[in-house]
XYZ file of C-alpha atoms in Angstrom:
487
model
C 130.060 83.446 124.619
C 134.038 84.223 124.135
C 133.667 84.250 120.530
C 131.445 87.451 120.339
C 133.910 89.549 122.464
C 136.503 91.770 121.198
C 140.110 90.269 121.358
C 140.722 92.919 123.558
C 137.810 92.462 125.794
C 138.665 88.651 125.948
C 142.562 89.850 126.759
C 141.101 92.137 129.679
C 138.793 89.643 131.043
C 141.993 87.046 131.052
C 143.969 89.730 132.703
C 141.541 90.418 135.242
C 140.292 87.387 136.580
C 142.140 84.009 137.327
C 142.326 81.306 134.932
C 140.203 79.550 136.508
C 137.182 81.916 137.017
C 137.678 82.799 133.307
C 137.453 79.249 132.655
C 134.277 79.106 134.210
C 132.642 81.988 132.944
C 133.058 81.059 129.402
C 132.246 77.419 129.991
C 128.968 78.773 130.503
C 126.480 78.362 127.536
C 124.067 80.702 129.003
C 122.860 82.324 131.874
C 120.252 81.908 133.544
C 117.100 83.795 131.780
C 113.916 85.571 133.547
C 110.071 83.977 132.295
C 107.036 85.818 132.908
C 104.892 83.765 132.425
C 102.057 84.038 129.794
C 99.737 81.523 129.935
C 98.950 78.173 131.976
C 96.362 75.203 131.357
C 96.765 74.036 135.557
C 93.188 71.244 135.165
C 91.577 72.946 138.077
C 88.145 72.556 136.349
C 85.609 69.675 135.597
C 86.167 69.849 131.969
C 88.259 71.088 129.378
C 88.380 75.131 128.957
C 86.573 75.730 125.775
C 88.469 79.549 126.280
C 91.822 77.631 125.227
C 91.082 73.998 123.747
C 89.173 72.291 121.228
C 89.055 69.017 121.344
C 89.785 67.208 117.753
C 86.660 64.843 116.756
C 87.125 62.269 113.852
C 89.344 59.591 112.365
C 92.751 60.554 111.757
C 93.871 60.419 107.894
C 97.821 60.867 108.254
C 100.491 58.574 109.407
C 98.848 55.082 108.845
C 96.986 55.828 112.442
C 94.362 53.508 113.383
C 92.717 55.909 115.836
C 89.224 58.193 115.790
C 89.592 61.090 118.090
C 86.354 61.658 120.614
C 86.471 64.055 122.606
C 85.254 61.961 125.492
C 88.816 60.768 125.917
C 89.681 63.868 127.028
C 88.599 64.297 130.691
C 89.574 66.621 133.549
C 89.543 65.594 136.952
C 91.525 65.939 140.241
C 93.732 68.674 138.839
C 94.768 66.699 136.075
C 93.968 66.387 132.662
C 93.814 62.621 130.994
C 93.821 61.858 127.541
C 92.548 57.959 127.686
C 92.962 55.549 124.661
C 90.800 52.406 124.080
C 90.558 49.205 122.168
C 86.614 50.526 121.651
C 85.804 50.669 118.008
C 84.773 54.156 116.884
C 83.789 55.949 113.250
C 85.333 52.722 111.360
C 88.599 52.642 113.522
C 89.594 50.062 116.258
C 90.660 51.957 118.213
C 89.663 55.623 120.571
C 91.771 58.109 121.288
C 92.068 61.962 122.408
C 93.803 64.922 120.985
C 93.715 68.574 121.688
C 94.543 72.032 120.382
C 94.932 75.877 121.312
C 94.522 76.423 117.268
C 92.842 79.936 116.963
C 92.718 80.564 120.871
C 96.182 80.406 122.258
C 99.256 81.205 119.723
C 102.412 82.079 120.643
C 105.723 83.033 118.906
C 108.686 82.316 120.672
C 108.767 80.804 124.808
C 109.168 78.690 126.904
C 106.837 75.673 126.700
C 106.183 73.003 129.697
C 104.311 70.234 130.409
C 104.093 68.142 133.577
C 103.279 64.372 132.871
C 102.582 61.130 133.215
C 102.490 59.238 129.414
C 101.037 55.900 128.221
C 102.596 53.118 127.517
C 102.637 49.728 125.618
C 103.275 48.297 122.177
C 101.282 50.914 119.058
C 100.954 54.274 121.716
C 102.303 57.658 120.643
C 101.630 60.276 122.589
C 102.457 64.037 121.827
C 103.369 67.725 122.944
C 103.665 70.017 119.769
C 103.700 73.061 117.910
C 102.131 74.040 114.354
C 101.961 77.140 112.710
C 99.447 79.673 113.650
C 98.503 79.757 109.656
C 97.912 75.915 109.571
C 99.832 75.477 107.081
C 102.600 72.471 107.551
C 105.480 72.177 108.090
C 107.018 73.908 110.532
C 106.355 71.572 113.565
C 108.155 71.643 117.114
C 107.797 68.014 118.851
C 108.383 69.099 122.119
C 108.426 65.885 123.089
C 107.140 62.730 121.542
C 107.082 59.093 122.893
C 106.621 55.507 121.445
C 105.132 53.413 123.786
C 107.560 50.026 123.225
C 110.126 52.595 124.991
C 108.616 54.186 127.884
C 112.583 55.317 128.791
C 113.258 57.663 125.906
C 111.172 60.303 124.533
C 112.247 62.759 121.683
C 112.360 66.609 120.407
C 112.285 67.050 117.013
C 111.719 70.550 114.850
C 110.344 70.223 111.254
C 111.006 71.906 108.260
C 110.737 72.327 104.219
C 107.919 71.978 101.612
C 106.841 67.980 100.680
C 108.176 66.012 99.281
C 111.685 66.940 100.539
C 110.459 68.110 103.745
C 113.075 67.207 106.553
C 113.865 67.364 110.420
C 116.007 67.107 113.077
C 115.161 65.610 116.357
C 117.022 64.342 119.258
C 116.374 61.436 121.484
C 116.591 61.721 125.978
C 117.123 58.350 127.224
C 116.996 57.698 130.816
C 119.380 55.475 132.435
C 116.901 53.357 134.318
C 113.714 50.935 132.690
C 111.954 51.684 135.791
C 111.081 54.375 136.949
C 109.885 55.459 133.536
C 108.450 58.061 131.939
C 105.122 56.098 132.186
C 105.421 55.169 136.088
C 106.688 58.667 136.753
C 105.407 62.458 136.327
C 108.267 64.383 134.569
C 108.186 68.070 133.022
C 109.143 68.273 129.315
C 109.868 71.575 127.799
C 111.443 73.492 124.910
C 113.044 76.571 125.099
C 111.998 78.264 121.450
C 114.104 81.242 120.511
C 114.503 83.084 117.299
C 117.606 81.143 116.574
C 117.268 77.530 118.525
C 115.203 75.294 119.868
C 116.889 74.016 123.380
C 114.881 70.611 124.438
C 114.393 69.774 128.587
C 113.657 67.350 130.842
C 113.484 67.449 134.366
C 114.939 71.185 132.936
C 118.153 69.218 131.430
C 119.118 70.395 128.377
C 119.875 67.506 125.655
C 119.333 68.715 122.710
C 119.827 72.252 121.040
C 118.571 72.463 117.377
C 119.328 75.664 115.210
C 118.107 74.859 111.639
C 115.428 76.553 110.309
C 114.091 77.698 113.462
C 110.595 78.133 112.706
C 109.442 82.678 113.058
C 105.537 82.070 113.296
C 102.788 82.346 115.710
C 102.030 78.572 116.175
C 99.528 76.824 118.695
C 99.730 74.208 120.866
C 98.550 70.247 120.671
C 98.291 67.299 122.571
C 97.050 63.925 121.837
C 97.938 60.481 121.367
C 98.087 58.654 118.138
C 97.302 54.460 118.204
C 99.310 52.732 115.694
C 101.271 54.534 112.922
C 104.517 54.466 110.383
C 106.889 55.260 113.587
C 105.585 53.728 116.754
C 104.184 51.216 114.837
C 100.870 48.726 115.570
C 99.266 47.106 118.866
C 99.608 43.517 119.032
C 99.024 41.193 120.836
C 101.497 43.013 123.721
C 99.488 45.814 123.790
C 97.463 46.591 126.794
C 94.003 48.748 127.236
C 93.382 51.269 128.562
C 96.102 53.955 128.617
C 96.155 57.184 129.925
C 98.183 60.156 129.346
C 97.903 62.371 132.304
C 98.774 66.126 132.430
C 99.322 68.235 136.094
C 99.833 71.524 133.904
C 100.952 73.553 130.849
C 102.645 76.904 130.879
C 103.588 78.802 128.691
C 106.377 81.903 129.584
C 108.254 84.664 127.301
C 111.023 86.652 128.165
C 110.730 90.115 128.993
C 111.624 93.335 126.899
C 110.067 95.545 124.425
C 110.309 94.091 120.838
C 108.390 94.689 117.626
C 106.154 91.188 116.488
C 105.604 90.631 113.040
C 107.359 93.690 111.737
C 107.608 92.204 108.347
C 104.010 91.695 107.913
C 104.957 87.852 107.052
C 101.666 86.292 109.198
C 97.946 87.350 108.460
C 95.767 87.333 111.345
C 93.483 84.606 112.800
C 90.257 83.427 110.227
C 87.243 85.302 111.026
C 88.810 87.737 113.498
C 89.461 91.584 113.235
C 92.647 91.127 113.750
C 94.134 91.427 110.140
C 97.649 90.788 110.792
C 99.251 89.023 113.691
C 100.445 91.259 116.786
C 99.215 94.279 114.532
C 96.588 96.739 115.503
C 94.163 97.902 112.624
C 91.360 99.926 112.007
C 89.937 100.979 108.218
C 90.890 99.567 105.313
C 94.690 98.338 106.532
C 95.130 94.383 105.631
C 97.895 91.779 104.750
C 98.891 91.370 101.180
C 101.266 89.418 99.452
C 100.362 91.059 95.729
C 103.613 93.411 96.715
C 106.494 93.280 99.621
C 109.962 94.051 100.067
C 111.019 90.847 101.139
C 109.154 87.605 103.265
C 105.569 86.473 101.873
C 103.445 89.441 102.837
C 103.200 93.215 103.508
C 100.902 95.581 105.025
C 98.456 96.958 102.447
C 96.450 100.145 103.255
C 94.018 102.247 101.460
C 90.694 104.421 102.010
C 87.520 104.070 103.572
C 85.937 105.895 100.442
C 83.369 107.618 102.972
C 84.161 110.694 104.449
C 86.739 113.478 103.393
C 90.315 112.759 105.195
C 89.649 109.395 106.446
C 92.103 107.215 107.954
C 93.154 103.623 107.851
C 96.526 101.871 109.644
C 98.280 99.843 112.308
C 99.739 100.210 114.983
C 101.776 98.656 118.079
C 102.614 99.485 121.384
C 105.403 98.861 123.932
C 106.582 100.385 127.220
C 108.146 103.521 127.730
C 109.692 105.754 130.188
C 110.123 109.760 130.448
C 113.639 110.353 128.410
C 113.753 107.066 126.507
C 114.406 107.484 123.156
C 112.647 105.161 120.393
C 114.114 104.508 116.688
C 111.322 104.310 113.859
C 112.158 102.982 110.268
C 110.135 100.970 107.595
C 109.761 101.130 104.247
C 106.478 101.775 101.942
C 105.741 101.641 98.129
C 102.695 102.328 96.043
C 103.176 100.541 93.060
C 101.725 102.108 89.258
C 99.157 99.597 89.360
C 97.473 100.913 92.165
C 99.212 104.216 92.741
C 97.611 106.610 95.330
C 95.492 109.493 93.815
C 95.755 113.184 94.649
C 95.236 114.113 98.252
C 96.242 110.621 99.678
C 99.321 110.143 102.092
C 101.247 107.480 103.778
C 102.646 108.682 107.078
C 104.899 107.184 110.006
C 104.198 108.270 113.657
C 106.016 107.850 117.230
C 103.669 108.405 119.601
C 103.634 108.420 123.414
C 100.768 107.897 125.482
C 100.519 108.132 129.120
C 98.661 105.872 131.961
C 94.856 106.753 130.793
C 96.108 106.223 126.935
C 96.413 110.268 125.779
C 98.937 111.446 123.539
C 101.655 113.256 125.173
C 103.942 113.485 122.117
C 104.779 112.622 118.642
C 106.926 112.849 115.951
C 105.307 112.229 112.261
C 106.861 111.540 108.665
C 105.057 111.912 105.282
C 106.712 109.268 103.232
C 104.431 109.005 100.582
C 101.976 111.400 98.565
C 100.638 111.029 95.262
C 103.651 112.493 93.444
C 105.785 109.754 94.603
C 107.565 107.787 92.539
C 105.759 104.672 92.227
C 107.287 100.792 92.278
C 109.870 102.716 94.676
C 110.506 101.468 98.020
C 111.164 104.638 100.054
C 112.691 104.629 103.551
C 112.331 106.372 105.985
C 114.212 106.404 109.537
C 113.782 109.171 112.513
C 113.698 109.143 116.648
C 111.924 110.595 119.162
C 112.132 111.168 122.914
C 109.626 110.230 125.662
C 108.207 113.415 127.126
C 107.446 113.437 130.791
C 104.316 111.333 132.025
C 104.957 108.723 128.899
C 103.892 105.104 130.126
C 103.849 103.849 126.218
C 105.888 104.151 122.926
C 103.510 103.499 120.022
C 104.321 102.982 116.439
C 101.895 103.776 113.747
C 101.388 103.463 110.244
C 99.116 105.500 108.502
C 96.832 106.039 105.425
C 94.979 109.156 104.800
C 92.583 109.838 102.043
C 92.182 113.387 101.163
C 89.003 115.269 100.301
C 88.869 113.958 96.954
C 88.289 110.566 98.098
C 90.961 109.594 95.526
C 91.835 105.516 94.922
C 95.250 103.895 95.313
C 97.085 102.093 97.384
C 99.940 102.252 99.991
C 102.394 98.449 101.637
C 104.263 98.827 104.116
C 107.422 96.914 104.787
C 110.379 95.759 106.850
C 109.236 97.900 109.798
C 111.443 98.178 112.755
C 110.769 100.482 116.451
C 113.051 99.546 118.766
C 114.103 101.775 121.829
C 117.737 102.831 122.102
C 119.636 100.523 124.127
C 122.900 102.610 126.356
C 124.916 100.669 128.200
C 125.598 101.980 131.780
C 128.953 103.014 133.132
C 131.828 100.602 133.337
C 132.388 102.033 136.939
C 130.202 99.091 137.947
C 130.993 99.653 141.761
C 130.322 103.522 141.211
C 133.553 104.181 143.510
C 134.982 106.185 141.297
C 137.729 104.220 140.414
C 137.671 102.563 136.865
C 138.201 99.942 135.286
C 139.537 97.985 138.339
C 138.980 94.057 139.351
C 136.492 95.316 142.016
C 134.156 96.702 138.441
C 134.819 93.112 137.277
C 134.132 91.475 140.955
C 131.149 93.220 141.446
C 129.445 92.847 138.087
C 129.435 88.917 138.662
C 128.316 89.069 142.140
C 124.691 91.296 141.350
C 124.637 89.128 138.062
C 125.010 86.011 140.412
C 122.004 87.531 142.633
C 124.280 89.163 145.745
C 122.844 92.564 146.760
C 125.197 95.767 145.836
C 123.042 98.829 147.026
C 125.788 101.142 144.822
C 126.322 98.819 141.987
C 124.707 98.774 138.442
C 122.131 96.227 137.490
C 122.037 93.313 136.092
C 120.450 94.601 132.643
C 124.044 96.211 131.882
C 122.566 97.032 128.395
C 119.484 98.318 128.848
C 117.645 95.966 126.711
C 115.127 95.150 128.560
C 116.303 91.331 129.069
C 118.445 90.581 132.093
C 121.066 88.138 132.322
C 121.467 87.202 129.536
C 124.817 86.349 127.824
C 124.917 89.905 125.715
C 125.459 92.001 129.198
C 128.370 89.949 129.626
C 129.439 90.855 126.559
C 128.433 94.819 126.442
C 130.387 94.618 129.846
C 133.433 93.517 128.834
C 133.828 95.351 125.681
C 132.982 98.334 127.070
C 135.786 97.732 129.719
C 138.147 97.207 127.236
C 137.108 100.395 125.640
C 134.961 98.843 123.005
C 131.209 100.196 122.200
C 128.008 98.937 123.545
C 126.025 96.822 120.448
């Protein structure tokens, strides 16, 4: 945390506080986050919810496993969920097994991930909690945790990355210090904290592991199963015993709060056979992903006309909460290139929009970027703000295509799009006695951020960002009390 402070905000911090409550405050890696949770698979049912899962049916072609997946391993009972392997021939293998997805009905970019479990064990068994990509397309991968069943007292995390054949990863084994209790005799919760720029690993919510390479940035979808037999785990033998169960209590899935754009370089197209066109992106008309132009990534936002009435309209858009007097910043950049440049009457426009409880506009703020006399193969930028009116319950950013009454051809991408409201830290007079800055500022900050009650102090979202505590309030603090800016 030091390390992103001003020298003189570390030097007022040091001057402030004693050595050893400095100590301590930097020692810390990070503070404690807020989850809302987002999704949970609890097993209250009788069988598995077709609304999230699909159960994987067939023999397995990768890894050297000897299993066929049924989907009558996979039963849910008792509030739990049980993935059962057998020694019962099935589809040409010797073995049956279960395994599990969320692929096109739960994604998820970025979260905390959970599971509560108990997993099988023995000689050949590898059971699984992982990530893939939303696209389907491997690698990435996120092992959440993996086990291999001659070691029922270690289990790994492991993130995946680069094309084959010089694909790599890095993973991380947890080893408990007992052979029994084990995680086979035992329920324990595994867990991954997945943020844009590491992947911390849990168990029993201790860290071990924090991985930072090539973090995957994709929607990806869950999967559980477990594999009989293999290159890693390697075969059953003669030690091997049947059945074995891998039993689940729950899965949750939580994100931390605060507005942010999703996908605002257009990199992911939307799920097959959906309307959604582009992940997190709102569309209607003619507005798609493309990768035949962009600015930078593997795709862009194309958009173009309906070719049916006289000033129709295709786009996106996105929305995130607002407030009366909170301003929002709007860039993004768009190009129509000379092989499919837009025709007379056509326009490319950015909007701000706010929209109040029952969804009507109560304000806007528009830029024309481009029109048919633009320059083509020319990415042009464009960058303005605008300021919640009263009665504003949502910010919405939209991108917009509008062919004129000639019903003229040509083409519009949109790039490297960014809305983000503006983020002011509060005062530095943290105790709001009047008297600043003072130890009693620095005394009081760490108290509300430790959870004490302070009926005159600040909060604990110090920079307005929407995410509270988190290790950057610290930081805004403490610059600003050295006289530093907020970031």
């Amino acid at each position: 945390m030091i390390e992103r402070m001003t020298h003189a905000a570390q030097h007022h911090v040091l001057r402030l506080l004693s050595a050893s409550a400095a100590a301590s405050i930097f020692a810390a890696s990070s503070l404690a986050q807020s989850w809302n949770l987002v999704w949970q698979e609890e097993f209250n049912g009788t069988s598995l919810d077709a609304t999230s899962w699909t159960p994987i049916v067939g023999p397995w072609p990768y890894n050297d496993e000897r299993q066929y997946y049924s989907a009558s391993a996979i039963t849910v009972a008792n509030g739990r969920g049980t993935i059962t392997s057998t020694n019962v021939p099935q589809g040409g293998r010797l073995y049956t097994s279960g395994r599990m997805d969320t692929n096109g009905k739960r994604e998820f970019l970025f979260g905390r991930f959970e599971m509560r479990a108990r997993l099988p064990r023995t000689q050949g068994l590898w059971p699984a909690f992982w990530l893939l990509p939303a696209a389907d397309q491997w690698p990435p991968e996120i092992d959440i945790m993996e086990m291999l069943g001659h070691e029922p007292n270690r289990v790994y995390g492991s993130n995946h990355w680069g094309n084959p054949p010089t694909s790599t990863y890095q993973t991380t084994p947890y080893q408990l210090t007992t052979t029994n209790p084990n995680f086979a005799t035992t329920y324990n919760t595994f867990s991954c904290d997945w943020m844009p720029d590491r992947i911390d690993f849990y168990v029993n919510g201790n860290l071990y592991a924090t991985h930072r390479s090539r973090v995957p940035q994709e929607p990806m979808y869950i999967i559980v199963n477990t594999a009989v037999g293999g290159f890693w785990p390697g075969y059953p033998n003669a030690t091997t015993a049947f059945p074995q169960r891998f039993e689940m209590e729950w899965i949750r899935v939580s994100q931390l709060p605060g507005p942010k754009l999703m996908n605002p370089g257009f990199e992911w197209p939307g799920p097959a056979n959906s309307g959604q066109r582009v992940w997190y992106w709102q569309n209607w008309g003619n507005a798609e992903y493309s990768e035949a132009l962009k600015l930078s990534g593997v795709g862009a936002g194309k958009m173009y006309g309906n070719f049916n009435t006289p000033n129709n309209t295709s786009g996106f858009f996105q929305d995130m909460p607002a407030s009366p007097g909170q301003v929002f910043n709007a860039s993004g950049k768009a190009q129509t290139p000379s092989w499919d440049r837009m025709g007379a009457g056509n326009q490319a426009r950015m909007s701000i929009e706010f929209r109040n409880q029952t969804g009507a506009v109560v304000g806007s703020a528009v830029r024309t970027v481009l029109t048919s006399t633009a320059a083509p193969d020319t990415w042009i930028e464009t960058a303005f703000t605008a300021t919640a009116p009263a009665n504003t319950t949502t910010a919405r950013v939209v991108l917009t295509f509008q062919q004129g009454s000639q019903l003229a051809s040509g083409a519009a991408w949109w790039d490297d799009v960014a809305f983000t409201p503006q983020s002011a830290c509060d005062t530095v007079d943290f105790n709001r006695d009047g008297v600043f800055p003072d130890d009693a500022d620095v005394t009081a900050f760490f108290n509300v951020m430790a959870g004490a009650q302070c009926a005159s102090c600040g909060d604990m979202d110090f920079n307005n960002n929407g995410v509270f505590p988190e290790d950057q309030d610290v930081v805004d603090f403490f610059n600003v009390l050295a006289g530093g800016s907020c970031d």
